[in-house]
mmCIF file of C-alpha atoms in Angstrom:
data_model
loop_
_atom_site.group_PDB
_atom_site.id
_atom_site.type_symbol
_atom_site.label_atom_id
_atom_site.label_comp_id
_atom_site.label_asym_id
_atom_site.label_seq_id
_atom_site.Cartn_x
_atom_site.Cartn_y
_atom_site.Cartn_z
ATOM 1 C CA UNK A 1 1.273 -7.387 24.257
ATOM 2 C CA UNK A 2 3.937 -5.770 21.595
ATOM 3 C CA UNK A 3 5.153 -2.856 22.706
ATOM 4 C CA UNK A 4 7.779 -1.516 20.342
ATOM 5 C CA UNK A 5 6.270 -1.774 17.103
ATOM 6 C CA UNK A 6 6.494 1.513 14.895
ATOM 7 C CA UNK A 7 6.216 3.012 11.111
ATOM 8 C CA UNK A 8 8.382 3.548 8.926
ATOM 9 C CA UNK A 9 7.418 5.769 5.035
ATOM 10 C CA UNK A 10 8.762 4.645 2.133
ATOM 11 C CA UNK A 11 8.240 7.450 -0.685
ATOM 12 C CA UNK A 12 6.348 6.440 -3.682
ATOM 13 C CA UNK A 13 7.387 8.488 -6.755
ATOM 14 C CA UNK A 14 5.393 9.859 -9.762
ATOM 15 C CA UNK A 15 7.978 9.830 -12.368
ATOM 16 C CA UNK A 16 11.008 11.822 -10.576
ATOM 17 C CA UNK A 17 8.836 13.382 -8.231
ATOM 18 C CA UNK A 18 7.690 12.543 -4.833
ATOM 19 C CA UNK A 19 4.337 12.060 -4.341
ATOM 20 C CA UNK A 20 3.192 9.617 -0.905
ATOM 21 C CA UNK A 21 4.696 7.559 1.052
ATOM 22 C CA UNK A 22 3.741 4.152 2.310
ATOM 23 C CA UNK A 23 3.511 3.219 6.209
ATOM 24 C CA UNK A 24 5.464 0.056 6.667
ATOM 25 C CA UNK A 25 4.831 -1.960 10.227
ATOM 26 C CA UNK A 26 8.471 -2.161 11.811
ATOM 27 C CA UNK A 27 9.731 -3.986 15.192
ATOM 28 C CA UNK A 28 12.719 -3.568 16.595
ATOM 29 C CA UNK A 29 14.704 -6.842 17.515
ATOM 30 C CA UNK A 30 17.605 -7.404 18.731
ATOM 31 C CA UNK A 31 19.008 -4.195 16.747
ATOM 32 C CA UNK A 32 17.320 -5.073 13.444
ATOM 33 C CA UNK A 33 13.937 -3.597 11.899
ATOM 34 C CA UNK A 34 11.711 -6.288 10.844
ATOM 35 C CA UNK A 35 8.281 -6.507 9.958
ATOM 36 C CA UNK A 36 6.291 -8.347 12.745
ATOM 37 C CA UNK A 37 5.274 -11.031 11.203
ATOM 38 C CA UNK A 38 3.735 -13.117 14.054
ATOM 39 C CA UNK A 39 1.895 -9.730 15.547
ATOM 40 C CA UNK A 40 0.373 -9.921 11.940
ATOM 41 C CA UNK A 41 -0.418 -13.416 11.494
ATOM 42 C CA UNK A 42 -2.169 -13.893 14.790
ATOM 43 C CA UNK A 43 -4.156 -10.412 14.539
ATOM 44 C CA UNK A 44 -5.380 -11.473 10.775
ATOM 45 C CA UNK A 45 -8.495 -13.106 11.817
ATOM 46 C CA UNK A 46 -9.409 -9.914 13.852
ATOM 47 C CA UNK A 47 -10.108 -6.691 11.980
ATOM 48 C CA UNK A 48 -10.169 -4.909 15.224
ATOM 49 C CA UNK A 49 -6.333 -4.382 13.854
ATOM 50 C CA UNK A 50 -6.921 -3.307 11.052
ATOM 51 C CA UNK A 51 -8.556 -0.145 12.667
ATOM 52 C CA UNK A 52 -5.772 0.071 15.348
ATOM 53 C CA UNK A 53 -3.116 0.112 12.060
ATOM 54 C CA UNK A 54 -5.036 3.199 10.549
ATOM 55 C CA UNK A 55 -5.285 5.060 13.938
ATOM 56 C CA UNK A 56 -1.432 4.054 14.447
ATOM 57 C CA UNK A 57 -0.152 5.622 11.202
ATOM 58 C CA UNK A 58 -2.787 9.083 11.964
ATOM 59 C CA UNK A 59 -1.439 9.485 15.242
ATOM 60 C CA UNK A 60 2.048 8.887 14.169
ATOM 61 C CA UNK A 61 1.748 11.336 11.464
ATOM 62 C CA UNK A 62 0.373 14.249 13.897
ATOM 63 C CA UNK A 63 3.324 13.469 15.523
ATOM 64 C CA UNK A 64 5.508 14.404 12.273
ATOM 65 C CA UNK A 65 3.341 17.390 11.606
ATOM 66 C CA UNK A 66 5.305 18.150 8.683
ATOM 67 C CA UNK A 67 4.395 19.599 5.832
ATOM 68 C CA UNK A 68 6.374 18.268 3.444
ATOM 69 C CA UNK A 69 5.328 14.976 4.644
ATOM 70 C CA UNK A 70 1.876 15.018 5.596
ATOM 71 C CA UNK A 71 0.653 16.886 2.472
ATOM 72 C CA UNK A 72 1.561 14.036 0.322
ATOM 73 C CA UNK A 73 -0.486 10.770 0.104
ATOM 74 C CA UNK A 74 -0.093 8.226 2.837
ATOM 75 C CA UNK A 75 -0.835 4.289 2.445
ATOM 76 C CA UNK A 76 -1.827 1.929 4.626
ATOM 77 C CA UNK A 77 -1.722 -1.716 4.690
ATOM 78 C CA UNK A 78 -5.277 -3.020 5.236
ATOM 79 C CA UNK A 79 -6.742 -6.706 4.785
ATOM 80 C CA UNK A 80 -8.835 -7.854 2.351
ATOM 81 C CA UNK A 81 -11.155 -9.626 5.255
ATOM 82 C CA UNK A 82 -11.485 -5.803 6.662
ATOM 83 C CA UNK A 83 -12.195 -4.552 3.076
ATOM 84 C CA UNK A 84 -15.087 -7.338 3.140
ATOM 85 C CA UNK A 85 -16.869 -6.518 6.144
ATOM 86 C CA UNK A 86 -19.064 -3.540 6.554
ATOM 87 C CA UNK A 87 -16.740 -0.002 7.871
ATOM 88 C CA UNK A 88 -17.371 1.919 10.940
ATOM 89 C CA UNK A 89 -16.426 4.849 9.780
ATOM 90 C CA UNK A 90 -16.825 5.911 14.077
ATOM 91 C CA UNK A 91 -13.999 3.720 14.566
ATOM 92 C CA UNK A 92 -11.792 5.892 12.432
ATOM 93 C CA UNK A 93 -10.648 8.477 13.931
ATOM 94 C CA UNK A 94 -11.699 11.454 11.034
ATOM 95 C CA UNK A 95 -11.728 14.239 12.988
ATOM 96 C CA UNK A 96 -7.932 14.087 12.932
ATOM 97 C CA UNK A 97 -7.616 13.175 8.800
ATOM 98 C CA UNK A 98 -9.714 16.200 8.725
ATOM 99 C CA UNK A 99 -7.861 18.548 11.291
ATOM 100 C CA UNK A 100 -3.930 17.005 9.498
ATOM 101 C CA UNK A 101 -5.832 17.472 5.744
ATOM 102 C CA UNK A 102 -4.230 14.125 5.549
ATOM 103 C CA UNK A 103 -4.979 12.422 2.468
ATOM 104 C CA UNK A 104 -4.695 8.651 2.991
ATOM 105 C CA UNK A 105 -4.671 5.320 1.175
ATOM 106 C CA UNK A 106 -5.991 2.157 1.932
ATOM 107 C CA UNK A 107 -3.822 -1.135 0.067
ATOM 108 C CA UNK A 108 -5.526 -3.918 -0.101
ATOM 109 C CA UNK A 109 -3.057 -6.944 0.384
ATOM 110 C CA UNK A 110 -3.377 -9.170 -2.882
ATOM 111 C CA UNK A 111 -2.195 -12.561 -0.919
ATOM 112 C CA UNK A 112 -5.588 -12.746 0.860
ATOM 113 C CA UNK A 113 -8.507 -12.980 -0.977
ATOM 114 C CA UNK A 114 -11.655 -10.561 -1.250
ATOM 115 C CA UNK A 115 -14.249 -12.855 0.095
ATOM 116 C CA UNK A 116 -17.209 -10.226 -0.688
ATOM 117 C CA UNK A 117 -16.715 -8.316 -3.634
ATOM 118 C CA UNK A 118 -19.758 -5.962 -3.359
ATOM 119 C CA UNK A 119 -19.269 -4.995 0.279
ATOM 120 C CA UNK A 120 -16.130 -4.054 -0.999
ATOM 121 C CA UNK A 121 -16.832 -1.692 -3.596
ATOM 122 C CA UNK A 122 -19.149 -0.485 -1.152
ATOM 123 C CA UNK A 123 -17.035 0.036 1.158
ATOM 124 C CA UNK A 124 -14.697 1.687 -1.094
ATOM 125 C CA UNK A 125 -17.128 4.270 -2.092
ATOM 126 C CA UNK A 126 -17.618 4.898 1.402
ATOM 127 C CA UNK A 127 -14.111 5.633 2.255
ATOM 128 C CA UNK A 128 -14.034 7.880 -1.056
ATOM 129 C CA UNK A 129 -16.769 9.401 0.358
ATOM 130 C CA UNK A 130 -14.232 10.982 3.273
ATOM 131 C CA UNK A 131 -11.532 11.422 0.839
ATOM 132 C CA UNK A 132 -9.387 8.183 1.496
ATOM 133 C CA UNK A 133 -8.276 6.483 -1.915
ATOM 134 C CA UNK A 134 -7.993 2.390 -2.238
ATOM 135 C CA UNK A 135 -5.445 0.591 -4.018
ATOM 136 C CA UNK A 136 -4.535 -3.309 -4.271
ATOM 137 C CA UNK A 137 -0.917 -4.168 -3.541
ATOM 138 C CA UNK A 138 1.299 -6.694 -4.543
ATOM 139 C CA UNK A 139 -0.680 -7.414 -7.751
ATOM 140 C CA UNK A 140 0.489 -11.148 -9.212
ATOM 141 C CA UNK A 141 0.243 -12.703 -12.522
ATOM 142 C CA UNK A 142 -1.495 -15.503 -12.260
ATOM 143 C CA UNK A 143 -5.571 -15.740 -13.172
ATOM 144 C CA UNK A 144 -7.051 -15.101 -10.373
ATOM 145 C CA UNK A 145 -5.275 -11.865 -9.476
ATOM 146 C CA UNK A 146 -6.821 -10.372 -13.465
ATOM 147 C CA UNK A 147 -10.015 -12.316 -12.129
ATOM 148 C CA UNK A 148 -10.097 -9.567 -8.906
ATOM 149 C CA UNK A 149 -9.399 -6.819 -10.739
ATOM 150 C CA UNK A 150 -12.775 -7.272 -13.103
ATOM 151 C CA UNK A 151 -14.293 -7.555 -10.145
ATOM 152 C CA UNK A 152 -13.412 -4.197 -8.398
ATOM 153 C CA UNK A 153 -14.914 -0.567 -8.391
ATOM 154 C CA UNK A 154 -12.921 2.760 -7.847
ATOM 155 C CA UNK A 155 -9.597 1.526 -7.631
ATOM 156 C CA UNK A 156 -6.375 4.321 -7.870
ATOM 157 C CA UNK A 157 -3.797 2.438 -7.745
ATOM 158 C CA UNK A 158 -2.643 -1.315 -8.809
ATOM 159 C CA UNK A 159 0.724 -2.155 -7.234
ATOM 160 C CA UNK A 160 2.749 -4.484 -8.888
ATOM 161 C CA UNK A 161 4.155 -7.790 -7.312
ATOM 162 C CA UNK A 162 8.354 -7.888 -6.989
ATOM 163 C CA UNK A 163 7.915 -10.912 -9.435
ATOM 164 C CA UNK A 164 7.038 -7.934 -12.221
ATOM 165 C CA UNK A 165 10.356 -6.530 -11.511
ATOM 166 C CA UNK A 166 13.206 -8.724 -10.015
ATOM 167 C CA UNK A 167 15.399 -9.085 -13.079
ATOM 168 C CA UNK A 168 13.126 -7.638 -15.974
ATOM 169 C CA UNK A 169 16.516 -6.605 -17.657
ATOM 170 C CA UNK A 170 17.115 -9.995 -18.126
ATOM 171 C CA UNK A 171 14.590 -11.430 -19.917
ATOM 172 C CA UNK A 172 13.275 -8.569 -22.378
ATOM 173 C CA UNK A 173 11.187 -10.991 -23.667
ATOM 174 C CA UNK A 174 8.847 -10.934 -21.109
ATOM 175 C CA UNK A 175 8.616 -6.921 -21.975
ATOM 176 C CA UNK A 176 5.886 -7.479 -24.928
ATOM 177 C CA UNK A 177 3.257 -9.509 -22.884
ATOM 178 C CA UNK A 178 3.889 -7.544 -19.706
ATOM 179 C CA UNK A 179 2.537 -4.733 -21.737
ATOM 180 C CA UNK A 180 -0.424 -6.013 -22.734
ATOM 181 C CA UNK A 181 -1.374 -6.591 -19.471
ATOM 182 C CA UNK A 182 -0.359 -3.438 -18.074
ATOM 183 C CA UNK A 183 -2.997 -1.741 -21.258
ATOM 184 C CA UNK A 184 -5.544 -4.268 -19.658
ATOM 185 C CA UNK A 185 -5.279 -2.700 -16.287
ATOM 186 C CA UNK A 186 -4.712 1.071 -17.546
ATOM 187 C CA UNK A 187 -8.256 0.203 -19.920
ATOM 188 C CA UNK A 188 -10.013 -0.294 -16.672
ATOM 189 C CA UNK A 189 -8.848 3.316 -15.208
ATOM 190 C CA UNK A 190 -6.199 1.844 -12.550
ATOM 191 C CA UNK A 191 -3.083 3.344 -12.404
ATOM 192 C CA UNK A 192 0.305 0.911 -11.728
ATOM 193 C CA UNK A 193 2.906 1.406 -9.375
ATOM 194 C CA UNK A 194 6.100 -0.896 -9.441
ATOM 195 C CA UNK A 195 7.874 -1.768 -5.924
ATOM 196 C CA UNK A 196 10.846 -3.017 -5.693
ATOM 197 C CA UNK A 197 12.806 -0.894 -8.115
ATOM 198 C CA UNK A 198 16.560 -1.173 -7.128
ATOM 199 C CA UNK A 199 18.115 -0.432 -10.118
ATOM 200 C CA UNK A 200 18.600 2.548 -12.929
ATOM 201 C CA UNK A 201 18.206 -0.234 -15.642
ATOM 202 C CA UNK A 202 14.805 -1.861 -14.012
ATOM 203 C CA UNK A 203 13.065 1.805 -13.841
ATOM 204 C CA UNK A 204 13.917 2.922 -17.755
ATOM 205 C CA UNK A 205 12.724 -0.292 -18.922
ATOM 206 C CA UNK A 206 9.483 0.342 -16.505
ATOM 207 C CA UNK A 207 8.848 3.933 -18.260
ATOM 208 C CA UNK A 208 9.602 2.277 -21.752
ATOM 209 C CA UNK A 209 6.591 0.529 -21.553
ATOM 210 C CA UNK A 210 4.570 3.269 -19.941
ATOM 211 C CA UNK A 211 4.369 2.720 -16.183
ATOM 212 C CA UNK A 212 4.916 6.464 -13.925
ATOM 213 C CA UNK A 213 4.812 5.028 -10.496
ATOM 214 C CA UNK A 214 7.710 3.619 -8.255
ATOM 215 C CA UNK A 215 8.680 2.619 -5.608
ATOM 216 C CA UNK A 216 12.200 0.981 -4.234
ATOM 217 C CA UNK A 217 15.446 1.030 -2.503
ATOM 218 C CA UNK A 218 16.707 2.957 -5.676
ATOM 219 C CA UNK A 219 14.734 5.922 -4.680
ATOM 220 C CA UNK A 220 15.096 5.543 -0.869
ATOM 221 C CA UNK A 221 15.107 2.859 2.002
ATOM 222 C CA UNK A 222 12.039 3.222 4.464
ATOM 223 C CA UNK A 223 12.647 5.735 6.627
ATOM 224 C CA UNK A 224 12.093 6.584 10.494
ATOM 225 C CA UNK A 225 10.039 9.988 10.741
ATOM 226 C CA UNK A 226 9.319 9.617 14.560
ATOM 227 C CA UNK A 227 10.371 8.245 17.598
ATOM 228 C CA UNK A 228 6.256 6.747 18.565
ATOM 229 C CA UNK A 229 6.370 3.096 19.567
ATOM 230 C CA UNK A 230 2.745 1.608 19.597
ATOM 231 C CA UNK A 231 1.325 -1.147 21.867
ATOM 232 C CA UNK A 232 -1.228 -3.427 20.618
ATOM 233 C CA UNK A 233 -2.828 -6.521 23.158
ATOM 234 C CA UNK A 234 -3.706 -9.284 21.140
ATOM 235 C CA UNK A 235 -7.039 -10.837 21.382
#
């Protein structure tokens, strides 16, 4: 059993301006906040935590009950194995996204791969269809990641991997051809988000080419919004 696992929100920003916040898995060991990666690992074969992640980050934010911070969009981290398998929408619990108004996101995580494409766009419709928004995170370069994206229905957002990013000041030739892709993901009506921005230099380059959407340590460091530790049994 782990018993003092918790969120933190890191805020997302449209241009300047806040707009969501992302729920970030947190442990506290030994006096430092990590992300528990082992809790993670051995629940990935089990979408049964998946649900319990999504109920976690809803009861944590009724818990905030702010405003200011439950007004603005929320993502979650889901799996792409959960994102292939049919929804129960009954294990959700919606009576509270509708009581909060909550509006939520689901992120797909890019490292594991969609192994049913169609039950995910229909599963994606079917989360639209109660006003939560799906978005793939950590977007890479390589062929296969482009391959996905043809492949996928009713996306909002397409967050970029930290490889876009790290050091982009640094080789402005790469500038050009990131473009180009960027205009291939904007033709097929995704909007991009860039993580990992740390630096004034990295973000103005970013909105040079025509990207709105950031988020990084230069904007803020995830933060604690509640005290709630969570206890999940492993199967």
């Amino acid at each position: 059993m782990y018993e003092n696992i918790f969120f933190m929100y890191q805020p997302k920003y449209h241009n300047n301006f806040l707009f969501g916040y992302e729920a970030l898995l947190r442990c506290d060991i030994n006096g430092g906040l990590v992300c528990p990666d082992s809790l993670v690992n051995n629940s990935s074969s089990n979408n049964k935590f998946d649900y319990f992640i999504i109920n976690s980050v809803i009861d944590s934010l009724s818990k905030i009950a702010k405003a200011d911070i439950i007004d603005k969009v929320i993502s979650i981290n889901v799996s792409a194995k959960f994102m292939s398998a049919p929804i129960l929408l009954s294990a959700i619990d919606i009576e509270a996204i509708k009581t909060l108004n909550l509006h939520l996101e689901l992120e797909i995580l890019e490292s594991d791969k969609i192994i049913n494409f169609n039950r995910c766009n229909e599963n994606i419709i079917l989360l639209n269809s109660i006003g939560i928004s799906v978005s793939v995170d950590d977007f890479g370069s390589d062929y296969s990641s482009i391959r996905r994206l043809i492949n996928l229905n009713n996306i909002n957002f397409i967050k970029l991997d930290r490889v876009f990013v790290n050091d982009i000041e640094e080789h402005p030739l790469l500038i050009k051809s990131m473009k180009i892709l960027f205009e291939f993901i904007w033709s097929l009506n995704f909007k991009i988000i860039a993580e990992g921005i740390e630096k004034e230099t990295t973000l103005t380059l970013l909105k040079s080419i025509g990207v709105e959407y950031f988020q990084g340590f230069y904007f803020s460091k995830p933060l604690r919004l509640e005290k709630e530790v969570y206890r999940l049994e492993v199967d």
